[in-house]
Amino acid sequence: MRPVSLEQLYQKIKRACPKQELVFGDGKPGAEIMLIGEAPGKDEVAQKKPFVGRAGKNLAEFLEASGLKREDLYVTNVCKFRPTKISAKNTVSNRPPTKEEILAARPFLHEEIRLVSPRLLVTLGNTPLHAVWDFSVNIGGCHGAAEKIMLEKNGYWLFPLYHPASIIYNPALKETYMCDISNLTVWVNKNL
Ligand code: URA
């Protein structure tokens, strides 16, 4: 049965992933803008909220630059559990979700989008871009501009951005990223 509320959707995801510690979306149901990241990390699992800890700091910088307010948004991730790997030093660290994990999470994310019913999806990095659009597109080729997409017969605007963490690993992207955020602000002020 199709969930008719976010709560029902979360119960459905819990039944599908009984062994995982899950982090669901957070924010304003009915928000006009939905921000979609990749997957929770350690801090998110501890606090059961997306984009807290270091990622939350990166997100706060993004919000500051864009003029958006977290309380006006709905913030979620493609993957609701933390994908991990064991490093050579025998410590647990984050890894990006695999294609299979993204494909498995995709129907739940699409349900979440339908239930929140935003007008604009802001994706951060390739994982959410692949989950809402297509695996053949890459963030390098479409960042910083709005696209109209269809998800199960509903139309949404999509605004792909680099993931804020990628700017830390690749500082050369910072200027492009700031320019993309400024394009987003202009687009939001004009269209929402
Ligand atoms: N934390 C999240 O909740 N999502 C990300 O994509 C990265 C860190």
PDB file of C-alpha atoms and ligand atoms in Angstrom:
ATOM      1  CA  MET A   1       0.000   0.000   0.000  1.00  0.00           C
ATOM      2  CA  ARG A   2       1.197   3.513  -0.806  1.00  0.00           C
ATOM      3  CA  PRO A   3       2.036   5.517   2.327  1.00  0.00           C
ATOM      4  CA  VAL A   4      -0.232   8.517   2.831  1.00  0.00           C
ATOM      5  CA  SER A   5       2.006  10.268   5.360  1.00  0.00           C
ATOM      6  CA  LEU A   6       5.729  10.635   6.022  1.00  0.00           C
ATOM      7  CA  GLU A   7       5.249   8.658   9.232  1.00  0.00           C
ATOM      8  CA  GLN A   8       3.787   5.744   7.253  1.00  0.00           C
ATOM      9  CA  LEU A   9       6.661   5.981   4.794  1.00  0.00           C
ATOM     10  CA  TYR A  10       9.226   5.846   7.628  1.00  0.00           C
ATOM     11  CA  GLN A  11       7.505   2.745   9.053  1.00  0.00           C
ATOM     12  CA  LYS A  12       7.682   1.171   5.591  1.00  0.00           C
ATOM     13  CA  ILE A  13      11.422   1.929   5.308  1.00  0.00           C
ATOM     14  CA  LYS A  14      11.978   0.518   8.822  1.00  0.00           C
ATOM     15  CA  ARG A  15      10.296  -2.724   7.786  1.00  0.00           C
ATOM     16  CA  ALA A  16      12.498  -2.880   4.666  1.00  0.00           C
ATOM     17  CA  CYS A  17      15.720  -2.240   6.628  1.00  0.00           C
ATOM     18  CA  PRO A  18      15.132  -3.865  10.034  1.00  0.00           C
ATOM     19  CA  LYS A  19      18.824  -4.168  10.881  1.00  0.00           C
ATOM     20  CA  GLN A  20      19.883  -0.602  10.099  1.00  0.00           C
ATOM     21  CA  GLU A  21      19.899   2.493  12.278  1.00  0.00           C
ATOM     22  CA  LEU A  22      17.915   4.899  10.136  1.00  0.00           C
ATOM     23  CA  VAL A  23      17.953   8.667   9.733  1.00  0.00           C
ATOM     24  CA  PHE A  24      14.821  10.062   8.121  1.00  0.00           C
ATOM     25  CA  GLY A  25      14.162  13.393   6.515  1.00  0.00           C
ATOM     26  CA  ASP A  26      13.672  16.411   8.714  1.00  0.00           C
ATOM     27  CA  GLY A  27      12.068  19.790   8.288  1.00  0.00           C
ATOM     28  CA  LYS A  28       8.940  21.428   7.136  1.00  0.00           C
ATOM     29  CA  PRO A  29       6.419  19.007   5.558  1.00  0.00           C
ATOM     30  CA  GLY A  30       4.991  20.852   2.568  1.00  0.00           C
ATOM     31  CA  ALA A  31       8.210  22.861   2.163  1.00  0.00           C
ATOM     32  CA  GLU A  32       8.647  24.466  -1.242  1.00  0.00           C
ATOM     33  CA  ILE A  33      12.298  23.401  -1.349  1.00  0.00           C
ATOM     34  CA  MET A  34      13.616  19.930  -0.597  1.00  0.00           C
ATOM     35  CA  LEU A  35      17.349  19.520  -0.108  1.00  0.00           C
ATOM     36  CA  ILE A  36      18.622  16.020  -0.860  1.00  0.00           C
ATOM     37  CA  GLY A  37      22.037  14.754   0.284  1.00  0.00           C
ATOM     38  CA  GLU A  38      23.750  11.414  -0.050  1.00  0.00           C
ATOM     39  CA  ALA A  39      23.579   9.472   3.220  1.00  0.00           C
ATOM     40  CA  PRO A  40      23.935  10.070   6.953  1.00  0.00           C
ATOM     41  CA  GLY A  41      27.303   9.839   8.693  1.00  0.00           C
ATOM     42  CA  LYS A  42      28.184   9.003  12.285  1.00  0.00           C
ATOM     43  CA  ASP A  43      26.902  12.277  13.785  1.00  0.00           C
ATOM     44  CA  GLU A  44      23.621  12.029  11.890  1.00  0.00           C
ATOM     45  CA  VAL A  45      23.040   8.474  13.172  1.00  0.00           C
ATOM     46  CA  ALA A  46      23.823   9.605  16.739  1.00  0.00           C
ATOM     47  CA  GLN A  47      21.402  12.560  16.517  1.00  0.00           C
ATOM     48  CA  LYS A  48      18.898  10.914  14.126  1.00  0.00           C
ATOM     49  CA  LYS A  49      18.876  14.013  11.944  1.00  0.00           C
ATOM     50  CA  PRO A  50      20.415  14.683   8.502  1.00  0.00           C
ATOM     51  CA  PHE A  51      23.256  17.188   8.111  1.00  0.00           C
ATOM     52  CA  VAL A  52      24.418  17.722  11.678  1.00  0.00           C
ATOM     53  CA  GLY A  53      27.997  17.794  13.022  1.00  0.00           C
ATOM     54  CA  ARG A  54      30.559  18.674  10.386  1.00  0.00           C
ATOM     55  CA  ALA A  55      28.121  18.230   7.498  1.00  0.00           C
ATOM     56  CA  GLY A  56      25.714  20.511   9.380  1.00  0.00           C
ATOM     57  CA  LYS A  57      28.402  23.186   9.510  1.00  0.00           C
ATOM     58  CA  ASN A  58      28.917  22.848   5.747  1.00  0.00           C
ATOM     59  CA  LEU A  59      25.163  23.084   5.260  1.00  0.00           C
ATOM     60  CA  ALA A  60      24.955  26.171   7.484  1.00  0.00           C
ATOM     61  CA  GLU A  61      27.572  27.859   5.285  1.00  0.00           C
ATOM     62  CA  PHE A  62      25.558  26.947   2.211  1.00  0.00           C
ATOM     63  CA  LEU A  63      22.378  28.342   3.794  1.00  0.00           C
ATOM     64  CA  GLU A  64      24.146  31.536   4.782  1.00  0.00           C
ATOM     65  CA  ALA A  65      25.455  32.026   1.238  1.00  0.00           C
ATOM     66  CA  SER A  66      22.091  31.245  -0.365  1.00  0.00           C
ATOM     67  CA  GLY A  67      19.910  33.249   2.010  1.00  0.00           C
ATOM     68  CA  LEU A  68      17.757  30.146   2.611  1.00  0.00           C
ATOM     69  CA  LYS A  69      16.684  29.145   6.115  1.00  0.00           C
ATOM     70  CA  ARG A  70      16.839  25.540   7.315  1.00  0.00           C
ATOM     71  CA  GLU A  71      13.441  25.859   9.025  1.00  0.00           C
ATOM     72  CA  ASP A  72      11.847  26.640   5.643  1.00  0.00           C
ATOM     73  CA  LEU A  73      13.289  23.524   3.993  1.00  0.00           C
ATOM     74  CA  TYR A  74      12.785  19.800   4.128  1.00  0.00           C
ATOM     75  CA  VAL A  75      16.212  18.120   4.340  1.00  0.00           C
ATOM     76  CA  THR A  76      16.774  14.444   3.560  1.00  0.00           C
ATOM     77  CA  ASN A  77      19.209  11.905   2.117  1.00  0.00           C
ATOM     78  CA  VAL A  78      18.896   9.279  -0.609  1.00  0.00           C
ATOM     79  CA  CYS A  79      20.159   6.525   1.670  1.00  0.00           C
ATOM     80  CA  LYS A  80      18.565   6.490   5.111  1.00  0.00           C
ATOM     81  CA  PHE A  81      21.344   4.434   6.723  1.00  0.00           C
ATOM     82  CA  ARG A  82      25.063   5.094   7.037  1.00  0.00           C
ATOM     83  CA  PRO A  83      27.064   3.179   4.401  1.00  0.00           C
ATOM     84  CA  THR A  84      30.363   2.196   6.003  1.00  0.00           C
ATOM     85  CA  LYS A  85      33.622   0.475   5.182  1.00  0.00           C
ATOM     86  CA  ILE A  86      36.441  -0.843   7.335  1.00  0.00           C
ATOM     87  CA  SER A  87      39.671   0.995   6.579  1.00  0.00           C
ATOM     88  CA  ALA A  88      43.163  -0.492   6.506  1.00  0.00           C
ATOM     89  CA  LYS A  89      43.628   0.770  10.073  1.00  0.00           C
ATOM     90  CA  ASN A  90      40.577  -1.257  11.095  1.00  0.00           C
ATOM     91  CA  THR A  91      38.418   1.793  11.731  1.00  0.00           C
ATOM     92  CA  VAL A  92      34.887   2.319  10.467  1.00  0.00           C
ATOM     93  CA  SER A  93      34.496   5.114   7.942  1.00  0.00           C
ATOM     94  CA  ASN A  94      31.842   6.436   5.556  1.00  0.00           C
ATOM     95  CA  ARG A  95      31.643   5.365   1.925  1.00  0.00           C
ATOM     96  CA  PRO A  96      29.323   6.545  -0.865  1.00  0.00           C
ATOM     97  CA  PRO A  97      26.234   4.358  -1.412  1.00  0.00           C
ATOM     98  CA  THR A  98      26.643   1.774  -4.193  1.00  0.00           C
ATOM     99  CA  LYS A  99      24.491   1.855  -7.333  1.00  0.00           C
ATOM    100  CA  GLU A 100      22.465  -1.072  -5.918  1.00  0.00           C
ATOM    101  CA  GLU A 101      21.871   0.854  -2.675  1.00  0.00           C
ATOM    102  CA  ILE A 102      20.790   3.942  -4.618  1.00  0.00           C
ATOM    103  CA  LEU A 103      18.417   1.858  -6.753  1.00  0.00           C
ATOM    104  CA  ALA A 104      16.966   0.221  -3.629  1.00  0.00           C
ATOM    105  CA  ALA A 105      16.491   3.616  -1.909  1.00  0.00           C
ATOM    106  CA  ARG A 106      15.072   5.359  -4.965  1.00  0.00           C
ATOM    107  CA  PRO A 107      11.395   4.264  -4.676  1.00  0.00           C
ATOM    108  CA  PHE A 108      11.342   5.429  -1.035  1.00  0.00           C
ATOM    109  CA  LEU A 109      12.872   8.772  -1.964  1.00  0.00           C
ATOM    110  CA  HIS A 110      10.327   9.239  -4.733  1.00  0.00           C
ATOM    111  CA  GLU A 111       7.528   8.523  -2.222  1.00  0.00           C
ATOM    112  CA  GLU A 112       9.081  11.042   0.151  1.00  0.00           C
ATOM    113  CA  ILE A 113       9.173  13.662  -2.620  1.00  0.00           C
ATOM    114  CA  ARG A 114       5.536  12.947  -3.498  1.00  0.00           C
ATOM    115  CA  LEU A 115       4.478  13.317   0.146  1.00  0.00           C
ATOM    116  CA  VAL A 116       6.442  16.521   0.827  1.00  0.00           C
ATOM    117  CA  SER A 117       5.402  17.830  -2.591  1.00  0.00           C
ATOM    118  CA  PRO A 118       8.078  20.538  -2.979  1.00  0.00           C
ATOM    119  CA  ARG A 119       8.349  22.722  -6.040  1.00  0.00           C
ATOM    120  CA  LEU A 120      12.134  22.596  -6.127  1.00  0.00           C
ATOM    121  CA  LEU A 121      14.553  19.725  -5.470  1.00  0.00           C
ATOM    122  CA  VAL A 122      18.088  20.848  -4.646  1.00  0.00           C
ATOM    123  CA  THR A 123      20.408  17.855  -4.980  1.00  0.00           C
ATOM    124  CA  LEU A 124      23.863  17.846  -3.414  1.00  0.00           C
ATOM    125  CA  GLY A 125      26.356  15.812  -5.467  1.00  0.00           C
ATOM    126  CA  ASN A 126      25.940  12.850  -7.803  1.00  0.00           C
ATOM    127  CA  THR A 127      24.107  10.388  -5.537  1.00  0.00           C
ATOM    128  CA  PRO A 128      20.833  12.362  -5.253  1.00  0.00           C
ATOM    129  CA  LEU A 129      21.153  13.493  -8.865  1.00  0.00           C
ATOM    130  CA  HIS A 130      21.236   9.835  -9.933  1.00  0.00           C
ATOM    131  CA  ALA A 131      18.374   8.980  -7.584  1.00  0.00           C
ATOM    132  CA  VAL A 132      15.994  11.663  -8.867  1.00  0.00           C
ATOM    133  CA  TRP A 133      17.106  11.994 -12.473  1.00  0.00           C
ATOM    134  CA  ASP A 134      19.344   9.474 -14.182  1.00  0.00           C
ATOM    135  CA  PHE A 135      22.612   7.588 -13.739  1.00  0.00           C
ATOM    136  CA  SER A 136      23.786   8.875 -17.123  1.00  0.00           C
ATOM    137  CA  VAL A 137      23.989  12.489 -15.890  1.00  0.00           C
ATOM    138  CA  ASN A 138      26.927  13.777 -13.920  1.00  0.00           C
ATOM    139  CA  ILE A 139      27.074  16.765 -11.615  1.00  0.00           C
ATOM    140  CA  GLY A 140      30.023  18.210 -13.592  1.00  0.00           C
ATOM    141  CA  GLY A 141      27.740  18.604 -16.627  1.00  0.00           C
ATOM    142  CA  CYS A 142      24.599  20.099 -15.062  1.00  0.00           C
ATOM    143  CA  HIS A 143      25.392  21.979 -11.825  1.00  0.00           C
ATOM    144  CA  GLY A 144      24.115  25.459 -11.125  1.00  0.00           C
ATOM    145  CA  ALA A 145      21.059  25.566 -13.407  1.00  0.00           C
ATOM    146  CA  ALA A 146      17.417  24.531 -13.010  1.00  0.00           C
ATOM    147  CA  GLU A 147      15.941  21.645 -15.041  1.00  0.00           C
ATOM    148  CA  LYS A 148      12.314  20.561 -15.189  1.00  0.00           C
ATOM    149  CA  ILE A 149      12.007  16.836 -14.440  1.00  0.00           C
ATOM    150  CA  MET A 150       9.100  14.408 -14.171  1.00  0.00           C
ATOM    151  CA  LEU A 151       8.832  11.892 -11.350  1.00  0.00           C
ATOM    152  CA  GLU A 152       5.908   9.500 -11.674  1.00  0.00           C
ATOM    153  CA  LYS A 153       3.796  11.984 -13.659  1.00  0.00           C
ATOM    154  CA  ASN A 154       4.546  14.906 -11.311  1.00  0.00           C
ATOM    155  CA  GLY A 155       6.726  17.788 -12.484  1.00  0.00           C
ATOM    156  CA  TYR A 156       9.446  19.277 -10.255  1.00  0.00           C
ATOM    157  CA  TRP A 157      12.197  21.766 -10.740  1.00  0.00           C
ATOM    158  CA  LEU A 158      15.611  20.296 -10.065  1.00  0.00           C
ATOM    159  CA  PHE A 159      18.619  22.429  -9.176  1.00  0.00           C
ATOM    160  CA  PRO A 160      21.782  20.276  -8.989  1.00  0.00           C
ATOM    161  CA  LEU A 161      24.636  21.521  -6.796  1.00  0.00           C
ATOM    162  CA  TYR A 162      27.989  20.013  -5.892  1.00  0.00           C
ATOM    163  CA  HIS A 163      27.984  18.359  -2.483  1.00  0.00           C
ATOM    164  CA  PRO A 164      29.302  20.868   0.106  1.00  0.00           C
ATOM    165  CA  ALA A 165      31.852  18.257   1.287  1.00  0.00           C
ATOM    166  CA  SER A 166      33.341  18.021  -2.214  1.00  0.00           C
ATOM    167  CA  ILE A 167      34.458  21.650  -1.898  1.00  0.00           C
ATOM    168  CA  ILE A 168      36.550  20.664   1.118  1.00  0.00           C
ATOM    169  CA  TYR A 169      38.218  17.814  -0.779  1.00  0.00           C
ATOM    170  CA  ASN A 170      38.587  19.923  -3.931  1.00  0.00           C
ATOM    171  CA  PRO A 171      39.019  23.635  -3.038  1.00  0.00           C
ATOM    172  CA  ALA A 172      39.340  24.504  -6.754  1.00  0.00           C
ATOM    173  CA  LEU A 173      35.563  23.967  -6.972  1.00  0.00           C
ATOM    174  CA  LYS A 174      34.796  26.670  -4.418  1.00  0.00           C
ATOM    175  CA  GLU A 175      34.389  29.532  -6.904  1.00  0.00           C
ATOM    176  CA  THR A 176      32.086  27.461  -9.135  1.00  0.00           C
ATOM    177  CA  TYR A 177      30.098  26.326  -6.101  1.00  0.00           C
ATOM    178  CA  MET A 178      29.608  29.906  -4.858  1.00  0.00           C
ATOM    179  CA  CYS A 179      28.548  30.991  -8.330  1.00  0.00           C
ATOM    180  CA  ASP A 180      26.040  28.076  -8.468  1.00  0.00           C
ATOM    181  CA  ILE A 181      24.607  29.130  -5.088  1.00  0.00           C
ATOM    182  CA  SER A 182      24.195  32.652  -6.336  1.00  0.00           C
ATOM    183  CA  ASN A 183      22.356  31.281  -9.431  1.00  0.00           C
ATOM    184  CA  LEU A 184      20.129  29.300  -7.066  1.00  0.00           C
ATOM    185  CA  THR A 185      19.268  32.415  -5.043  1.00  0.00           C
ATOM    186  CA  VAL A 186      18.372  34.332  -8.199  1.00  0.00           C
ATOM    187  CA  TRP A 187      16.252  31.414  -9.444  1.00  0.00           C
ATOM    188  CA  VAL A 188      14.420  31.009  -6.109  1.00  0.00           C
ATOM    189  CA  ASN A 189      13.683  34.718  -5.816  1.00  0.00           C
ATOM    190  CA  LYS A 190      12.333  34.791  -9.352  1.00  0.00           C
ATOM    191  CA  ASN A 191      10.350  31.545  -9.390  1.00  0.00           C
ATOM    192  CA  LEU A 192       9.149  30.593  -5.897  1.00  0.00           C
TER     193      LEU A 192
HETATM  194  N1  URA B   1      25.388  14.137   6.164  1.00  0.00           N
HETATM  195  C1  URA B   1      24.195  13.967   5.581  1.00  0.00           C
HETATM  196  O1  URA B   1      23.160  13.900   6.265  1.00  0.00           O
HETATM  197  N2  URA B   1      24.157  13.858   4.241  1.00  0.00           N
HETATM  198  C2  URA B   1      25.234  13.930   3.477  1.00  0.00           C
HETATM  199  O2  URA B   1      25.120  13.840   2.255  1.00  0.00           O
HETATM  200  C3  URA B   1      26.483  14.126   4.103  1.00  0.00           C
HETATM  201  C4  URA B   1      26.526  14.204   5.452  1.00  0.00           C
END
